[in-house]
CSV table of C-alpha atoms in Angstrom, one decimal:
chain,number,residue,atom,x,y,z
A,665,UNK,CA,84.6,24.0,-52.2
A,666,UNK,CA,88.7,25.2,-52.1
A,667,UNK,CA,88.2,25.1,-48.6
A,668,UNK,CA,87.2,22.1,-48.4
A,669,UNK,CA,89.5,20.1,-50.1
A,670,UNK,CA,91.9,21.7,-48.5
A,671,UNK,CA,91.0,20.8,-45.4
A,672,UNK,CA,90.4,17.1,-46.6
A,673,UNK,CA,94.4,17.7,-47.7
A,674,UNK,CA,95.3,18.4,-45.2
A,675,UNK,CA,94.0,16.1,-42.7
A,676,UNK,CA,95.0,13.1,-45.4
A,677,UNK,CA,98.5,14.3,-45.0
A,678,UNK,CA,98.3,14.4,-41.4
A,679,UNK,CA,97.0,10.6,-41.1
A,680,UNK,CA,99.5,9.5,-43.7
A,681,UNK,CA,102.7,11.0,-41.6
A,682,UNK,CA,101.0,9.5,-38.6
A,683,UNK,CA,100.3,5.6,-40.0
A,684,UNK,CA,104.1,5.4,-40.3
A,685,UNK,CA,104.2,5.4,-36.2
A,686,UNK,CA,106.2,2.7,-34.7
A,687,UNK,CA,103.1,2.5,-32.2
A,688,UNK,CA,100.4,0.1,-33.9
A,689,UNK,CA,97.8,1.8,-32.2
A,690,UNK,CA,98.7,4.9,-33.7
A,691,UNK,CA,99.4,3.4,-37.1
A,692,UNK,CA,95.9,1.2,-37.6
A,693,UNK,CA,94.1,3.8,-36.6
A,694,UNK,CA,95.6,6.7,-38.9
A,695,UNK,CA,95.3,4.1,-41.6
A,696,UNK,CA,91.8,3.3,-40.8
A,697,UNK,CA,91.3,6.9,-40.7
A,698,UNK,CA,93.0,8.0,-44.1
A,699,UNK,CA,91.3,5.6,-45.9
A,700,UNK,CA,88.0,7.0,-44.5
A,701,UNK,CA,88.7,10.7,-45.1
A,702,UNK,CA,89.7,9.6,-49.0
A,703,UNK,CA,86.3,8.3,-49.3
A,704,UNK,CA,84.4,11.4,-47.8
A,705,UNK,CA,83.8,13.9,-50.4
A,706,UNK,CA,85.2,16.5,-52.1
A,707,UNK,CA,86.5,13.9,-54.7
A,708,UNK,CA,86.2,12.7,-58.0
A,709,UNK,CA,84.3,9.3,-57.6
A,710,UNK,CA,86.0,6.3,-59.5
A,711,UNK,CA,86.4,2.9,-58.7
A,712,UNK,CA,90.0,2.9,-58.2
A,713,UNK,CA,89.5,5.9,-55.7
A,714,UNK,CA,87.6,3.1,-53.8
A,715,UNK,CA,89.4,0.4,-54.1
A,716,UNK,CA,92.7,2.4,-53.0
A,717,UNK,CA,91.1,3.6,-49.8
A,718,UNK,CA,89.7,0.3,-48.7
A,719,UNK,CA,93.3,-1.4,-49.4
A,720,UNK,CA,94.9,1.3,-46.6
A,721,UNK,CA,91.9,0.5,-44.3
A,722,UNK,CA,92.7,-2.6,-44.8
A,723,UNK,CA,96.4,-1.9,-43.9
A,724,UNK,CA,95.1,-0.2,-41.2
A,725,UNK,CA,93.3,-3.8,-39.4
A,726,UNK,CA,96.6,-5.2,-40.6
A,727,UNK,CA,98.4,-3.4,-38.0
A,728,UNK,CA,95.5,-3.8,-35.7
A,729,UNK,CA,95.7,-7.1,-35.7
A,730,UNK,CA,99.8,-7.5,-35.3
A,731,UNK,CA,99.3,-5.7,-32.1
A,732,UNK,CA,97.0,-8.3,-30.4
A,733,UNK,CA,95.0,-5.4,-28.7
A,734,UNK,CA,91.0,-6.6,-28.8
A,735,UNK,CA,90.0,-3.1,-28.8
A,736,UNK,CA,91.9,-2.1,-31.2
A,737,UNK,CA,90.8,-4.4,-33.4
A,738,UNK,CA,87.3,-4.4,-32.8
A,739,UNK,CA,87.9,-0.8,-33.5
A,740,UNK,CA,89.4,-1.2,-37.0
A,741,UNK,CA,87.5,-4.1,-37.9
A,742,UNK,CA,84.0,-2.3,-37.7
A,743,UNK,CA,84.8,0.7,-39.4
A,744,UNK,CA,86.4,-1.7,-42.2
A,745,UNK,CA,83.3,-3.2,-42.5
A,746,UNK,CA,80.9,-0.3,-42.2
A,747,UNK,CA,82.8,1.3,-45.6
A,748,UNK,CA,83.1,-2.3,-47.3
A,749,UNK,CA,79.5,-2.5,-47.3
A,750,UNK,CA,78.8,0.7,-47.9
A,751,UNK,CA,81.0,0.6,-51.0
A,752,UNK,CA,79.6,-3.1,-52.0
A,753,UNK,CA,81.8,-5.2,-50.8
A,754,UNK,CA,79.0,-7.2,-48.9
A,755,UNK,CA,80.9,-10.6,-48.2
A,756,UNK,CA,84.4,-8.8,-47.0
A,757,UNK,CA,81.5,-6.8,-44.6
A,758,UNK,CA,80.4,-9.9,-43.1
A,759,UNK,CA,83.9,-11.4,-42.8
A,760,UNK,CA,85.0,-8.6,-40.5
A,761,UNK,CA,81.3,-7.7,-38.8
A,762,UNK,CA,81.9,-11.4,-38.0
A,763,UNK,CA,85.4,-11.2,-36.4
A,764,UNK,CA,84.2,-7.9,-34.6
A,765,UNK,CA,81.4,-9.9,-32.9
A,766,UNK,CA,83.7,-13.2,-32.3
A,767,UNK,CA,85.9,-10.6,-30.5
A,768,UNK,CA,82.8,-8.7,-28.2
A,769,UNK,CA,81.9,-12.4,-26.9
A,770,UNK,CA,84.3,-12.4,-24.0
A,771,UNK,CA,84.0,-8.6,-23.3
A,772,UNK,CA,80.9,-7.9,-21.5
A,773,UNK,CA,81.6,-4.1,-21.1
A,774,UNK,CA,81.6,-4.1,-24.8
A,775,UNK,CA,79.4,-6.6,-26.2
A,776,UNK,CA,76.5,-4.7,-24.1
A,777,UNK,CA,76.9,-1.4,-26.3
A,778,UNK,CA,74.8,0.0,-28.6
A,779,UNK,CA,77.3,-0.3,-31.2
A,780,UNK,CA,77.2,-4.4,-30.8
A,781,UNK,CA,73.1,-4.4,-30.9
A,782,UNK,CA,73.9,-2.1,-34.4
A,783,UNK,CA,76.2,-4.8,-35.4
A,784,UNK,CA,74.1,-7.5,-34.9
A,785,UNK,CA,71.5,-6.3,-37.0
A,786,UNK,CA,74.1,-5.4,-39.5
A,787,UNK,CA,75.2,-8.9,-39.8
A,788,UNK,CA,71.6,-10.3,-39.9
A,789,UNK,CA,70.7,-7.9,-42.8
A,790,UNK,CA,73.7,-8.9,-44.9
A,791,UNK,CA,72.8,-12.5,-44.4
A,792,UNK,CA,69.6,-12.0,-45.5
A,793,UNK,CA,70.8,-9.9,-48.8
A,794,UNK,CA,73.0,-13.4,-49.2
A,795,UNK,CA,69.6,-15.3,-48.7
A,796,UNK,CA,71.1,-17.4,-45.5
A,797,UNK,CA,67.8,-16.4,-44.0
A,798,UNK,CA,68.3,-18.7,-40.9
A,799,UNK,CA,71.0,-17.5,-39.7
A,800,UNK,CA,70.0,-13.6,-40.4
A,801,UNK,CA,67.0,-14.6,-38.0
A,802,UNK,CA,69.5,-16.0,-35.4
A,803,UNK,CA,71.4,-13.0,-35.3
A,804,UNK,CA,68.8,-10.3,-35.7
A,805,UNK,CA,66.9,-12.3,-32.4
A,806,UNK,CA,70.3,-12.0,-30.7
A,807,UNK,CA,70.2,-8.3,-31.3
A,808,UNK,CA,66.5,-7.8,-30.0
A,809,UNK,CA,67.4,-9.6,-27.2
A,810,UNK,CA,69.6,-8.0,-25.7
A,811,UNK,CA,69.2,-6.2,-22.2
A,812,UNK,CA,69.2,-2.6,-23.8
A,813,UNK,CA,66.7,0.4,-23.5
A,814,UNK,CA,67.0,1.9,-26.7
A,815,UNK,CA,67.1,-1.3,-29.1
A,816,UNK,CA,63.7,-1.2,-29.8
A,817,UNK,CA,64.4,1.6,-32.2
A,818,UNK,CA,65.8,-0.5,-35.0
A,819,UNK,CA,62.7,-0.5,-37.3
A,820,UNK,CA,64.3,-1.7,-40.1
A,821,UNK,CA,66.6,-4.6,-38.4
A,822,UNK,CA,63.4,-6.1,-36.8
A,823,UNK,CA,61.6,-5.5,-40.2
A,824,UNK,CA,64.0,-7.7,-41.9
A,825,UNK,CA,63.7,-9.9,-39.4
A,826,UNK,CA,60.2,-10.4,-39.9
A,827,UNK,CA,60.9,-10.6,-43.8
A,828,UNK,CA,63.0,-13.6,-43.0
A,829,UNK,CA,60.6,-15.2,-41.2
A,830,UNK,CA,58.1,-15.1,-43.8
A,831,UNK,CA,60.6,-15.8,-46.8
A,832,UNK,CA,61.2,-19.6,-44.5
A,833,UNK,CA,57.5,-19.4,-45.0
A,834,UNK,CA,57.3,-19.3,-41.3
A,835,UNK,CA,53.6,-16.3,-41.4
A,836,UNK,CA,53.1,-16.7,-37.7
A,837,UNK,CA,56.4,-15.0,-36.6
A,838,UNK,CA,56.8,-12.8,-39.3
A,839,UNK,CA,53.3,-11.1,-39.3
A,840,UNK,CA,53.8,-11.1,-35.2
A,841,UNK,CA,57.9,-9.3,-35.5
A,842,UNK,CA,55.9,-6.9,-38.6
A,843,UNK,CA,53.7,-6.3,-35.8
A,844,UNK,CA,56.4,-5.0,-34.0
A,845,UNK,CA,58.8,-3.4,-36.4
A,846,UNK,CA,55.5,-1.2,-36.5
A,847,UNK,CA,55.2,-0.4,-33.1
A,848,UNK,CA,58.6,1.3,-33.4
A,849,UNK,CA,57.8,3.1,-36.5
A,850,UNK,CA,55.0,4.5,-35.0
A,851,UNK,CA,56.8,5.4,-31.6
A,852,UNK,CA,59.4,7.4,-33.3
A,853,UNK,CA,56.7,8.9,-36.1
A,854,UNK,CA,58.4,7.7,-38.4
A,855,UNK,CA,55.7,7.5,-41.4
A,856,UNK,CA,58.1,6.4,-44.2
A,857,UNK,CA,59.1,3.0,-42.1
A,858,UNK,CA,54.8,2.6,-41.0
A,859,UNK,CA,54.4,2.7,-44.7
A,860,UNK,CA,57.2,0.0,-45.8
A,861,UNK,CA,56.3,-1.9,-42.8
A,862,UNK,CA,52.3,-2.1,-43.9
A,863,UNK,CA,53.2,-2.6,-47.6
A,864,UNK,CA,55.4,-5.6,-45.9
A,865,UNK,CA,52.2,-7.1,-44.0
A,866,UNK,CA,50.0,-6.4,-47.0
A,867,UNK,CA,52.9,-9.0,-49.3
A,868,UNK,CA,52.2,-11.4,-46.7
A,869,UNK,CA,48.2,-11.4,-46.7
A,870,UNK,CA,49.0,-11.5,-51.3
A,871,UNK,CA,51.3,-14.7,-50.8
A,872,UNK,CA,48.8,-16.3,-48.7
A,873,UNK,CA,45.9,-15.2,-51.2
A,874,UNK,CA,44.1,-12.8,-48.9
A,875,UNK,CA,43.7,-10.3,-51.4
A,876,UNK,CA,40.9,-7.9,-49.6
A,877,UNK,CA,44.0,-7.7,-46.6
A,878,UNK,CA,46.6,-6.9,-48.8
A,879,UNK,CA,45.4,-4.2,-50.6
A,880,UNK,CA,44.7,-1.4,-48.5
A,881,UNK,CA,48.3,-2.2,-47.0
A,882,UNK,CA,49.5,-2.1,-50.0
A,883,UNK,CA,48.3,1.2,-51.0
A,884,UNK,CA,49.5,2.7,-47.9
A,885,UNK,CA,53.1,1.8,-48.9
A,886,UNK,CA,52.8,2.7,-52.1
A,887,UNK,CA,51.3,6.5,-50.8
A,888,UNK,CA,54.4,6.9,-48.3
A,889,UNK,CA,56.8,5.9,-50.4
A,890,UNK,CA,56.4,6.6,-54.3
A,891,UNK,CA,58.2,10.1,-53.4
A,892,UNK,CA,61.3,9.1,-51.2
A,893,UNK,CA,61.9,5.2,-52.3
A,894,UNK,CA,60.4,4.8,-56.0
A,895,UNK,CA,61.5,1.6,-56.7
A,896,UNK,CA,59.8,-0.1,-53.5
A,897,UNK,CA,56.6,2.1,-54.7
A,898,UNK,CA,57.1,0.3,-58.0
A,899,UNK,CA,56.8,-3.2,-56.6
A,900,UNK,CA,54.0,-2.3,-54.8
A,901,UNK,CA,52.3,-0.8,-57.5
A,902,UNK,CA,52.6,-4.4,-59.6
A,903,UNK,CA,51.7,-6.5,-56.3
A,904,UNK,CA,48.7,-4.5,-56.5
A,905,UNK,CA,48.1,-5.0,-60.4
């Protein structure tokens, strides 16, 4: 709406008056911060809208960085990374969610947040997109392990985890961690995630030629998900076939 843009105006014009702060807190952070707001609609998607707003993010950890403040940069590197993937920029993602966790290592009131077990998986799951599936298992495991009450939540994280597993051809510990990543669906009712999980379980049972297993698995992903995620009912449907 009006409105809306010019509100989105408005707080654009803001961040850019406050990047040119002689603080470098200050500065990376409205930079950061700009760059996010351009990228939130309303606004006419191109990809030089993009590629403009992840160049002042990335002004943004520039700053961050000169300062020398961990924080900060842990800060400005995350939310660099959470837009560069977003936007498919998959490798400059890593690069950062990387840094980000290089920094957490010798900051135990940090690297025991929720936010690090979320980064964790994120690095795991971009490692598997790049098909370094060992490593995606390393860090994935270092995510499930850590001493936190809520991580058992991440259905999908421990779902690729399990898909890793089975793509080293390692079936043991990826129908056990599919086993799992189904607990969690079914804890937090999830039905979508039970049914990508069993159509998962059921791709396992069809590469090991246990075709009476797989199917009714199979089926079951293909029920909960030809509305909400038609290409994953798709395959299915020719795994079936």
């Amino acid at each position: 709406t009006t409105a809306d843009s010019a509100r989105k105006n408005e707080l654009l014009l803001f961040f850019d008056q406050q990047s040119r702060s002689k603080d470098a807190h200050t500065a990376a952070r409205s930079l950061i911060w700009k760059g996010v707001m351009a990228m939130r609609p309303p606004f006419d998607y191109n990809g030089q809208h993009s590629i403009e707003a992840l160049q002042t993010m990335q002004q943004g950890v520039n700053r961050a960085v000169e300062s020398g403040d961990t924080y900060l940069m842990i800060e400005c590197f995350d939310i660099y990374a959470d837009n560069c993937r977003s936007f498919g920029r998959p490798e400059t993602s890593l690069f950062y969610y990387l840094k980000s966790a290089e920094l957490r290592e010798n900051i135990n009131t940090v690297y025991t947040t929720n936010k690090t077990v979320n980064l964790l998986g994120a690095i795991g799951d971009l490692l598997f997109q790049m098909q370094e599936y060992r490593q995606a298992i390393q860090y994935i495991r270092r995510a499930i392990d850590m001493p936190l009450d809520n991580k058992g939540n991440h259905t999908g994280s421990i779902n690729t985890l399990a898909m890793a597993y089975q793509k080293t051809g390692n079936y043991d510990s990826a129908l056990y961690w599919y086993e799992e990543s189904m607990k969690t669906a079914i804890a937090s009712n999830n039905h979508l995630w039970e049914g990508i999980v069993s159509g998962n379980i059921g791709s396992l049972y069809f590469e090991k030629g246990e075709d009476s297993k797989a199917l009714p698995l199979l089926w079951k992903d293909y029920y909960s998900c030809r509305d909400a995620e038609p290409n994953n009912a798709a395959n299915t449907l020719h795994r079936i076939a």
